[in-house]
mmCIF file of C-alpha atoms in Angstrom:
data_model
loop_
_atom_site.group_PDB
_atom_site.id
_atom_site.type_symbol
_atom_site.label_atom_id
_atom_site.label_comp_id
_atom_site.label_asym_id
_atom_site.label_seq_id
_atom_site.Cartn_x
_atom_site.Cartn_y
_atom_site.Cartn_z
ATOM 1 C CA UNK A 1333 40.861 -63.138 -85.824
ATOM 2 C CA UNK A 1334 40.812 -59.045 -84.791
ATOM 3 C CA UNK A 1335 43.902 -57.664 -83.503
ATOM 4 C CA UNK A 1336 42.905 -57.792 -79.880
ATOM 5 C CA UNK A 1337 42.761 -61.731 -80.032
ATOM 6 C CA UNK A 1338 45.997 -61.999 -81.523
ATOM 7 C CA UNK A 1339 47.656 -59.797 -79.415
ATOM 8 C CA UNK A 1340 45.817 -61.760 -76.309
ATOM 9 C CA UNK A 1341 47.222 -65.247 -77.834
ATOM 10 C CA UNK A 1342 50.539 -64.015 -78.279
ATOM 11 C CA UNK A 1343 51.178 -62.476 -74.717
ATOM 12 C CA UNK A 1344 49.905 -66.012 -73.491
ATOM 13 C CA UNK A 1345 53.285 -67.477 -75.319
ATOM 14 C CA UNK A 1346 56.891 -67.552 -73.507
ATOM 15 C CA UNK A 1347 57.764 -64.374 -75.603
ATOM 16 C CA UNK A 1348 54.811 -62.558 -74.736
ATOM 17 C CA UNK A 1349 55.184 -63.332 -71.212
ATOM 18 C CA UNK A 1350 58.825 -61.888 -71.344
ATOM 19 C CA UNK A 1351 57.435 -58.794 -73.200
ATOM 20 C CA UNK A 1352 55.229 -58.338 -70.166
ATOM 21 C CA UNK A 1353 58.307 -59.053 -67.527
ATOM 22 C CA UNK A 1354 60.657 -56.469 -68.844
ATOM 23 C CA UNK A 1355 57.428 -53.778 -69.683
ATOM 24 C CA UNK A 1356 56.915 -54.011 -65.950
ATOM 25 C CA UNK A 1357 60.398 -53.818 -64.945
ATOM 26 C CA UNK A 1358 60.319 -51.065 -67.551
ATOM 27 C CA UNK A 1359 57.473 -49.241 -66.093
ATOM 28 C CA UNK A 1360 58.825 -49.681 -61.981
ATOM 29 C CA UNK A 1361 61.992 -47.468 -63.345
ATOM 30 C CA UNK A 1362 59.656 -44.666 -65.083
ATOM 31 C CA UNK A 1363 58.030 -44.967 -61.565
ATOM 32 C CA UNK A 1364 61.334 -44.672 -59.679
ATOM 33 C CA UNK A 1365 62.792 -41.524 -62.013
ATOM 34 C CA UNK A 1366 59.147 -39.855 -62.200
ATOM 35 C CA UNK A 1367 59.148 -39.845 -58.363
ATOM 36 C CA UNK A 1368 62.959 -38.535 -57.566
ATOM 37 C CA UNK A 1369 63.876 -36.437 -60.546
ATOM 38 C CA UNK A 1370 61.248 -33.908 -60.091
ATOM 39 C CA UNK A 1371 62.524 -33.655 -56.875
ATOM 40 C CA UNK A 1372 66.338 -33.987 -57.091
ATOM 41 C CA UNK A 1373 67.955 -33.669 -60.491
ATOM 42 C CA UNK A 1374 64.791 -31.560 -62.101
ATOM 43 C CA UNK A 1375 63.887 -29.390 -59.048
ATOM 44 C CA UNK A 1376 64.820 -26.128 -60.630
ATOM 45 C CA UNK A 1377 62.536 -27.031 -63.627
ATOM 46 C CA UNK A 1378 59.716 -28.043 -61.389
ATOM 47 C CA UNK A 1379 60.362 -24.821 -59.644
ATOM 48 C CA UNK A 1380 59.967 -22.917 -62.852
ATOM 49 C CA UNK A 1381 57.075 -24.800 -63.684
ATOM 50 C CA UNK A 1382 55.311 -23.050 -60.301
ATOM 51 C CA UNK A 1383 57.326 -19.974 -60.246
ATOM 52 C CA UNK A 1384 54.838 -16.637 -60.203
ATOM 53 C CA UNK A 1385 55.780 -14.277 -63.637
ATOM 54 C CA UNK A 1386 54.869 -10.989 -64.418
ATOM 55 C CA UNK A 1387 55.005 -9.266 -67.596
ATOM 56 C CA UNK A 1388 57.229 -12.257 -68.788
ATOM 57 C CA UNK A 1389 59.494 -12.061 -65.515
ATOM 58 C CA UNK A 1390 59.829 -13.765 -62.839
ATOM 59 C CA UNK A 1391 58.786 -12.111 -59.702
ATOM 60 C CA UNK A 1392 61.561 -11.856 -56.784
ATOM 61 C CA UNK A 1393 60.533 -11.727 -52.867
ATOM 62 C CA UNK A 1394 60.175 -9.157 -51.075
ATOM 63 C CA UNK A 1395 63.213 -8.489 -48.552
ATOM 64 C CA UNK A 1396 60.436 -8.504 -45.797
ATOM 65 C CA UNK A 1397 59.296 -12.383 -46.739
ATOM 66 C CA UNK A 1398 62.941 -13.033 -47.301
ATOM 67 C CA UNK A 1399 63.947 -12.010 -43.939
ATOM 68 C CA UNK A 1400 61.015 -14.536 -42.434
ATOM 69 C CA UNK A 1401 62.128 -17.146 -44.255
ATOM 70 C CA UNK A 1402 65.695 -16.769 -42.756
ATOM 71 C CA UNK A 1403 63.956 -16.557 -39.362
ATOM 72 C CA UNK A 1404 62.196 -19.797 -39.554
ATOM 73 C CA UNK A 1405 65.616 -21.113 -40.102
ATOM 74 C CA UNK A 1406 67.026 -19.571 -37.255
ATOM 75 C CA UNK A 1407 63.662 -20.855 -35.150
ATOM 76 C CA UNK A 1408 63.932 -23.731 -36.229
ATOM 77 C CA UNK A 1409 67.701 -24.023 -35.585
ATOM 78 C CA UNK A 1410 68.584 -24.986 -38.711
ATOM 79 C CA UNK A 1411 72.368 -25.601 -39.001
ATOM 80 C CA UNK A 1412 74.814 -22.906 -40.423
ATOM 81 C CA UNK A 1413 76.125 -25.567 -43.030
ATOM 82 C CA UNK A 1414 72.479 -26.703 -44.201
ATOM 83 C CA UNK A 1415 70.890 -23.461 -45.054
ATOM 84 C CA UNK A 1416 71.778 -23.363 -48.239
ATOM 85 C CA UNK A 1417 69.721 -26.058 -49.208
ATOM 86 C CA UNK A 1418 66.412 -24.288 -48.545
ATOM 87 C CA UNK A 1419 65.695 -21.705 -51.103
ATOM 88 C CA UNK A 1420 62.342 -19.944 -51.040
ATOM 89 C CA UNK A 1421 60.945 -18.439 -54.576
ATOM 90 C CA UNK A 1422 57.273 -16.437 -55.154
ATOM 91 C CA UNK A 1423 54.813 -19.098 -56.330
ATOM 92 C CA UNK A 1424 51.368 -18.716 -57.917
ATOM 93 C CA UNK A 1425 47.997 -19.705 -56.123
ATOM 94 C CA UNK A 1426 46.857 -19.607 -52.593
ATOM 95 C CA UNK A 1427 48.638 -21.841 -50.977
ATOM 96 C CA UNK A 1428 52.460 -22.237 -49.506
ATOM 97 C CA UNK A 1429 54.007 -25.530 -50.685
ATOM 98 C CA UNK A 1430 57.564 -27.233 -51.373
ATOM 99 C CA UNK A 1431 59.736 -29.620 -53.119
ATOM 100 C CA UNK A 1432 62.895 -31.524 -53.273
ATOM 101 C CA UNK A 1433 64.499 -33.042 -50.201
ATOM 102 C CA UNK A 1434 67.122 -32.163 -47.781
ATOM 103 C CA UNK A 1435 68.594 -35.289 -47.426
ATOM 104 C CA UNK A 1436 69.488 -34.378 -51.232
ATOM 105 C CA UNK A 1437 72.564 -32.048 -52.417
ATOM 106 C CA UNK A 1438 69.974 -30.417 -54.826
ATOM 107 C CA UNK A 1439 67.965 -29.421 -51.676
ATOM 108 C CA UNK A 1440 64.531 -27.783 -50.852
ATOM 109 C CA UNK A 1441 62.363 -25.397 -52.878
ATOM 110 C CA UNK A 1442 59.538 -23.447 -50.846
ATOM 111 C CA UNK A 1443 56.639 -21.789 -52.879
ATOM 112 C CA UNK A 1444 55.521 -18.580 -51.316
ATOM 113 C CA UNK A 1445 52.500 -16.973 -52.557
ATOM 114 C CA UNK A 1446 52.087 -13.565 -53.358
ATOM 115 C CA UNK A 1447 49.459 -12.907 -50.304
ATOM 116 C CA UNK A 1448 52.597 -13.213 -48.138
ATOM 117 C CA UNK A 1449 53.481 -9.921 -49.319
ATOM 118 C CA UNK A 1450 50.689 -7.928 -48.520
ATOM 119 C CA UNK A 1451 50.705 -5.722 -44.947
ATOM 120 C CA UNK A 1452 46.929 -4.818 -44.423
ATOM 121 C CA UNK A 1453 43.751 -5.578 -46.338
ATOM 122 C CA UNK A 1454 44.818 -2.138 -48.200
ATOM 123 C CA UNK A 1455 48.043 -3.455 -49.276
ATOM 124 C CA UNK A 1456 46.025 -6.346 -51.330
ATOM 125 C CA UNK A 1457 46.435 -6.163 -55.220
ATOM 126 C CA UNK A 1458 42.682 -6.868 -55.474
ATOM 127 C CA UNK A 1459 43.038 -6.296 -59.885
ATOM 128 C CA UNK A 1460 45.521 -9.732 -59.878
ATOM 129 C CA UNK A 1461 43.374 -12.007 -57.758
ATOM 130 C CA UNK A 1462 40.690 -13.601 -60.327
ATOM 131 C CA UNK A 1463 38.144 -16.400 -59.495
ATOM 132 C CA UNK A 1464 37.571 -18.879 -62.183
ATOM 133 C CA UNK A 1465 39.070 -15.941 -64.404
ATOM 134 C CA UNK A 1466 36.215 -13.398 -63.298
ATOM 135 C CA UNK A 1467 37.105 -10.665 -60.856
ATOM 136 C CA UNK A 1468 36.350 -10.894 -57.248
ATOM 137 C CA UNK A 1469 33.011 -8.717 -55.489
ATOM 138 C CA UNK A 1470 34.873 -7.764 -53.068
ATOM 139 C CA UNK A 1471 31.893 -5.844 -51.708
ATOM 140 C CA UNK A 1472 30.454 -9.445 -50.690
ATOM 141 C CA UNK A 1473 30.252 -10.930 -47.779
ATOM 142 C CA UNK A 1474 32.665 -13.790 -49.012
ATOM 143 C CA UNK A 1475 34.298 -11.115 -50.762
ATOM 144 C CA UNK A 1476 35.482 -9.474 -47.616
ATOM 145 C CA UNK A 1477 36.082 -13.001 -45.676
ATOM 146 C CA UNK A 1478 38.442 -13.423 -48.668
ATOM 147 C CA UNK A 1479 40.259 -10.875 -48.167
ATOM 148 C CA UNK A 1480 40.883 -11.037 -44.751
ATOM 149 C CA UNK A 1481 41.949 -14.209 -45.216
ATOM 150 C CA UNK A 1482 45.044 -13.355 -47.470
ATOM 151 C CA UNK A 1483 46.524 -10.984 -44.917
ATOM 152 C CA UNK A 1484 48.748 -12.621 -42.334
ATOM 153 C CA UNK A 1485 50.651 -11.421 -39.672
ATOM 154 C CA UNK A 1486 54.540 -12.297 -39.261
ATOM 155 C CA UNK A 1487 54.274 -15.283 -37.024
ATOM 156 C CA UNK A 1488 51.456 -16.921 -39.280
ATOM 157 C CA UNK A 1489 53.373 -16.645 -42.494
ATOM 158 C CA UNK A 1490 56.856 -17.906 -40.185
ATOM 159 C CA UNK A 1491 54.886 -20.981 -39.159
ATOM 160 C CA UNK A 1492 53.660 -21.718 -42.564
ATOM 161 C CA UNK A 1493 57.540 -21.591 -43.822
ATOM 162 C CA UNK A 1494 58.481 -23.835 -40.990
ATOM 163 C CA UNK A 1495 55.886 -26.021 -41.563
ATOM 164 C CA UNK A 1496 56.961 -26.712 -45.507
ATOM 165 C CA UNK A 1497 60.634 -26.933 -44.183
ATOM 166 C CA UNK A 1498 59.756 -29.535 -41.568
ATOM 167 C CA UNK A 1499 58.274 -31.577 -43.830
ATOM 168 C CA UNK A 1500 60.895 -31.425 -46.535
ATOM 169 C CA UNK A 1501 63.534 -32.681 -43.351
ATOM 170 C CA UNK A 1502 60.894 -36.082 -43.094
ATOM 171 C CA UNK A 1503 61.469 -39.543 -45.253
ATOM 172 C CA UNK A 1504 58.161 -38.435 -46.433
ATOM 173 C CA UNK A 1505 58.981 -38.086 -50.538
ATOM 174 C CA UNK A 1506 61.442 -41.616 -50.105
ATOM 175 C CA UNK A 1507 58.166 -43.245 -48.088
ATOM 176 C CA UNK A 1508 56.114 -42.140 -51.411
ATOM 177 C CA UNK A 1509 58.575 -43.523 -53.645
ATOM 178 C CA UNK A 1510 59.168 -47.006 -52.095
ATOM 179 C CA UNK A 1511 55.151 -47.560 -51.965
ATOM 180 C CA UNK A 1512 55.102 -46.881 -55.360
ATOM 181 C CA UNK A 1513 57.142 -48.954 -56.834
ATOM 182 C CA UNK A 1514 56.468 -51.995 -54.097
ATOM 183 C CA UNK A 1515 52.732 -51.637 -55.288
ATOM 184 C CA UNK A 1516 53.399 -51.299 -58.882
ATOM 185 C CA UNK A 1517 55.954 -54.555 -58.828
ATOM 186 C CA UNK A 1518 53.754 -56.429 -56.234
ATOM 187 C CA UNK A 1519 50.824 -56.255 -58.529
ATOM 188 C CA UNK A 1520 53.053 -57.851 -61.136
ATOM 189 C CA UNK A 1521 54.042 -59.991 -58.987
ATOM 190 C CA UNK A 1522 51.248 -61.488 -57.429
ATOM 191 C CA UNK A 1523 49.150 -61.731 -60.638
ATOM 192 C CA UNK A 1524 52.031 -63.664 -61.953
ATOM 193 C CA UNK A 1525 52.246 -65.930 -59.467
ATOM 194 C CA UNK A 1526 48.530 -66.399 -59.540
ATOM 195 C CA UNK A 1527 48.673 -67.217 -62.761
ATOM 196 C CA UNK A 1528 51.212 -70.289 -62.376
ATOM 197 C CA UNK A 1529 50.039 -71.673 -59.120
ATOM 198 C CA UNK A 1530 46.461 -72.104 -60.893
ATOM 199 C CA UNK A 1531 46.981 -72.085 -64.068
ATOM 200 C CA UNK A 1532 45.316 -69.202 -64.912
ATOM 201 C CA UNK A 1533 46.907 -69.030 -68.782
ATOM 202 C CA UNK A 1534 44.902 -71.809 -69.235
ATOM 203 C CA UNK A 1535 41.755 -70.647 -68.218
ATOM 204 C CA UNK A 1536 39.377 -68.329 -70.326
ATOM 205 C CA UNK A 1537 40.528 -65.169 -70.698
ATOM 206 C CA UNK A 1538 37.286 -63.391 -68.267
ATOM 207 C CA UNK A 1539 38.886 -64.701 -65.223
ATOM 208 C CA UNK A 1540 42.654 -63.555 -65.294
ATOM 209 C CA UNK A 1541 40.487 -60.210 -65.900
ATOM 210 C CA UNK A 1542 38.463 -60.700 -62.820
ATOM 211 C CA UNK A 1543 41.917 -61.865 -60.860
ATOM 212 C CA UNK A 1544 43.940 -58.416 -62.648
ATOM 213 C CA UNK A 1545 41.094 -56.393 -61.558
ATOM 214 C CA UNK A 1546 40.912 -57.611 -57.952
ATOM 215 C CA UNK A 1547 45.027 -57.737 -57.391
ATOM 216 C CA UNK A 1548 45.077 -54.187 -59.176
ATOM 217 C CA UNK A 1549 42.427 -52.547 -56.716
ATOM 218 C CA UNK A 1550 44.105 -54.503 -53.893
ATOM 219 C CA UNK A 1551 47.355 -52.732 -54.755
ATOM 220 C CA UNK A 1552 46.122 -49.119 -55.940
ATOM 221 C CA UNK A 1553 44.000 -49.409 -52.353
ATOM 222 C CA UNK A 1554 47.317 -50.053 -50.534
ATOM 223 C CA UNK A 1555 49.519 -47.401 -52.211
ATOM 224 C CA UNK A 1556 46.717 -44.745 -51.418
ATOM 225 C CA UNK A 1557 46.661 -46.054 -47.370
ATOM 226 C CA UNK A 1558 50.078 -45.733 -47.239
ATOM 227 C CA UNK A 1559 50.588 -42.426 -49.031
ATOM 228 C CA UNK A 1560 47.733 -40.543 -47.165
ATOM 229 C CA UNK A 1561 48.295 -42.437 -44.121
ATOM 230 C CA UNK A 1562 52.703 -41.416 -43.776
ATOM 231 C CA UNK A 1563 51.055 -37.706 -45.147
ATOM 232 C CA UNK A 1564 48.339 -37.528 -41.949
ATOM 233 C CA UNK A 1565 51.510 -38.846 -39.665
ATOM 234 C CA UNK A 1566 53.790 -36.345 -40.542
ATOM 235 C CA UNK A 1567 51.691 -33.478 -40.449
ATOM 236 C CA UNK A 1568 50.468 -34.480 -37.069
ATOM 237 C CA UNK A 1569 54.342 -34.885 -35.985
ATOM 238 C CA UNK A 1570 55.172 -31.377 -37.491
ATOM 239 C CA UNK A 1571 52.170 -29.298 -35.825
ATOM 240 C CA UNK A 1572 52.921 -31.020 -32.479
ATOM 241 C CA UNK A 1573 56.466 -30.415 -32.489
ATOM 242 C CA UNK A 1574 56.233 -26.596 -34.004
ATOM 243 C CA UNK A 1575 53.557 -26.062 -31.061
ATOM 244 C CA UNK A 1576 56.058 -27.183 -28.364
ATOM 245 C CA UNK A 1577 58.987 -25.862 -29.961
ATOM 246 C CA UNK A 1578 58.110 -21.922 -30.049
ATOM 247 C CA UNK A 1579 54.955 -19.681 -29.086
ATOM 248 C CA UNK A 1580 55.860 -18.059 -32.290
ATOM 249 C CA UNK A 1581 54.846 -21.223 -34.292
ATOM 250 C CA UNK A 1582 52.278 -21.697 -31.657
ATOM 251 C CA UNK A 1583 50.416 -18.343 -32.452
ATOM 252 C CA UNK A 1584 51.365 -18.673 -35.932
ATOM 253 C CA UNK A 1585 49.873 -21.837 -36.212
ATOM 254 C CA UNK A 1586 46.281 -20.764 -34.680
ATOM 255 C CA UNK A 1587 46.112 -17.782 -36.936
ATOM 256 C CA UNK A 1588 47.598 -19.433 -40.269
ATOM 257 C CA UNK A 1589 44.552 -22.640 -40.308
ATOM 258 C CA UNK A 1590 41.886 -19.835 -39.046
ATOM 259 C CA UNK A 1591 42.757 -17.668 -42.207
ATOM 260 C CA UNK A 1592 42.924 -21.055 -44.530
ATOM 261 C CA UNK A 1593 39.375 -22.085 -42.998
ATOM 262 C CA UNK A 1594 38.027 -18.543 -43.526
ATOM 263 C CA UNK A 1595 39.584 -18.736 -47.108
ATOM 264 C CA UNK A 1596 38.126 -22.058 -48.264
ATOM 265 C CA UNK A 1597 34.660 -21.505 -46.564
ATOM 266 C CA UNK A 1598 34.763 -18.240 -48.907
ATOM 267 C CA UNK A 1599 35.923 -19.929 -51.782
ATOM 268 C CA UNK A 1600 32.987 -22.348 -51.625
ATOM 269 C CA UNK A 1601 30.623 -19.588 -51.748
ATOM 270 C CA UNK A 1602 32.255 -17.833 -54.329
ATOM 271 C CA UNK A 1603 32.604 -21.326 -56.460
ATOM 272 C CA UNK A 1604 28.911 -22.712 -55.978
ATOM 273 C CA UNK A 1605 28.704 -26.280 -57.207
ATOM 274 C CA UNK A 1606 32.378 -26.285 -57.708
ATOM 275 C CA UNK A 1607 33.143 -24.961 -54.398
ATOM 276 C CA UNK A 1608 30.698 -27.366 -52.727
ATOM 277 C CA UNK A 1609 32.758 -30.386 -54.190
ATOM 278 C CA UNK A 1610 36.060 -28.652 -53.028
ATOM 279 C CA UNK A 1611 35.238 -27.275 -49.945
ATOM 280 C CA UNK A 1612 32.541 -28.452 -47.028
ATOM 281 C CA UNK A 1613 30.544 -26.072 -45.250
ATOM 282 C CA UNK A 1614 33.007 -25.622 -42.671
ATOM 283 C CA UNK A 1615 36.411 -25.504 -44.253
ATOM 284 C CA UNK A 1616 37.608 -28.779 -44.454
ATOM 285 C CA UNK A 1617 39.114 -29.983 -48.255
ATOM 286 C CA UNK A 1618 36.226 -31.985 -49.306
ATOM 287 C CA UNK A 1619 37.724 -35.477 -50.415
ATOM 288 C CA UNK A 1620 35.370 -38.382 -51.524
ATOM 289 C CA UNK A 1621 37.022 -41.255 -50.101
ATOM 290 C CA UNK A 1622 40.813 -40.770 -49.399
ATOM 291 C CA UNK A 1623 41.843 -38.911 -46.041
ATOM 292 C CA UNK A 1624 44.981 -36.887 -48.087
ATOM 293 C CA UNK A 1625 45.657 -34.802 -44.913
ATOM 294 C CA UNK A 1626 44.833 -33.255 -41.733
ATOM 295 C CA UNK A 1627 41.506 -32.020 -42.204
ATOM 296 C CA UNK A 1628 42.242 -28.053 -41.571
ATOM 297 C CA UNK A 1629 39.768 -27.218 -38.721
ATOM 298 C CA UNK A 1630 41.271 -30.378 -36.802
ATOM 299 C CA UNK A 1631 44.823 -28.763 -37.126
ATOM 300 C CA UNK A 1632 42.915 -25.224 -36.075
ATOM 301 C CA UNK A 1633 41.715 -26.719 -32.952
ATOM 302 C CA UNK A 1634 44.953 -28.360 -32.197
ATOM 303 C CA UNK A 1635 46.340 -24.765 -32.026
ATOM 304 C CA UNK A 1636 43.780 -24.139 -30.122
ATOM 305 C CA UNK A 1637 44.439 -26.286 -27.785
ATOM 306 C CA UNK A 1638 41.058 -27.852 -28.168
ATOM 307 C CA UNK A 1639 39.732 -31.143 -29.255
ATOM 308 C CA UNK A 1640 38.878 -31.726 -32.923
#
């Protein structure tokens, strides 16, 4: 008998089936922890992990970003006793993004790329920017659409803070955590019961497969609605209340998903193949069947007050 067949007979025994209970209540807690430590406990090491170095340091904000980060605060009317739990540091890559919580003690952490720091299309430190490790033609045409798209004004780069901080003020990252262990301990559950009510142990071993299979795709399926659908809500929430809220955020808004459309339609040309799988021909984040959020021109014509 090969090792597979005696491990299959012995997890059909009372023992085995106990291994199997307390490996999935093992594996809903390394769910749990993987979900909240990065973002409680562990969020200075995850924002290490992003921070931007240079020559083996890490590289500070400007005072001018600084100051915009302090004003989105103050826009956003953030509470004298609270603002110490949003800390912005200078992240790596293209895009603004953030951690953490502020429903936690161990607060926020917002990544602000280095294009935030640039003035003018002079000001752009075109010798660190590198495409799939090659240097950029610049002289292009998605050369110069690239570059234009790194420089934004004040009120684009205040909106784009705002935006991170709103989100980070949502149940969003609790939402995410609760779906994943529900899914993850409903597909134990349900395949267990399964099993008993028909008497599945009994049967041969191709059709608790088949019933694993269909319960496991049943649950993934339901994790990724809920995540992408509580992600498309919020973001919708955010942008409308940010428009209403401030012109500031309003003409931030507009200009910040132009320069991100401009950027990716760029990108695509500059990636070929790649690009075409990342990006679609008119700036959207090209995803094969989940909706993960807001496609970007829909949230451009939003602050556009037109209809996507």
């Amino acid at each position: 008998m090969s090792l597979w067949n005696r491990l299959s007979h012995w997890l059909l025994t009372e023992t085995g089936k106990k291994a199997c209970y307390y490996a999935a209540g093992a594996t809903t807690s390394v769910i749990l922890l993987a979900h909240t430590l990065p973002q409680t406990i562990f969020l200075s090491q995850y924002e290490d992990l992003f921070h931007l170095y240079k020559h083996g340091f890490s590289v500070p904000l400007t005072e001018k970003v600084q100051k915009r980060f302090e004003k989105a605060l103050d826009l956003l009317e953030v509470e004298h006793r609270d603002r110490h739990l949003y800390k912005p540091f200078a992240a790596y890559g293209f895009d603004i993004f953030s951690a953490g919580t502020s429903y936690s003690k161990f607060g926020v952490r917002v990544g602000i790329p280095t294009h935030f720091f640039y003035d003018d299309e002079s000001s752009v430190d075109k010798s660190s920017i590198k495409i799939r490790d090659e240097s950029v033609i610049w002289e292009s045409d998605e050369g110069k659409l690239l570059l234009k798209s790194l420089v934004l004004s004040e009120n684009a780069q205040i909106y784009a803070m705002a935006r991170e901080i709103k989100m980070r003020d949502t149940l969003k990252g609790m939402l995410d955590t609760v779906v994943a262990v529900v899914s993850w301990s409903g597909m134990y559950g349900i395949s267990n019961t399964l099993n008993i009510k028909f008497d599945l142990y009994s049967k041969p071993r191709p059709v608790r497969i088949i019933m694993y299979c269909l319960v496991g795709a049943f649950s993934f399926g339901s994790y990724v609605f809920c995540k992408d659908f509580s992600q498309v809500y919020y973001e919708t929430q955010i942008d409308k209340e940010l428009k209403e809220k401030n012109p500031v955020f309003a003409e931030g808004g507009k200009e910040f998903y132009n320069k991100i459309v401009a950027r990716n339609i760029a990108l695509r040309k500059m990636l070929g193949k790649e690009g075409e799988r990342a990006y679609t021909a008119l700036g959207n984040d090209n995803y094969l069947f989940r909706y993960r959020h807001v496609p970007v021109v829909q949230r451009k014509l939003f602050f556009e007050g037109e209809k996507a």
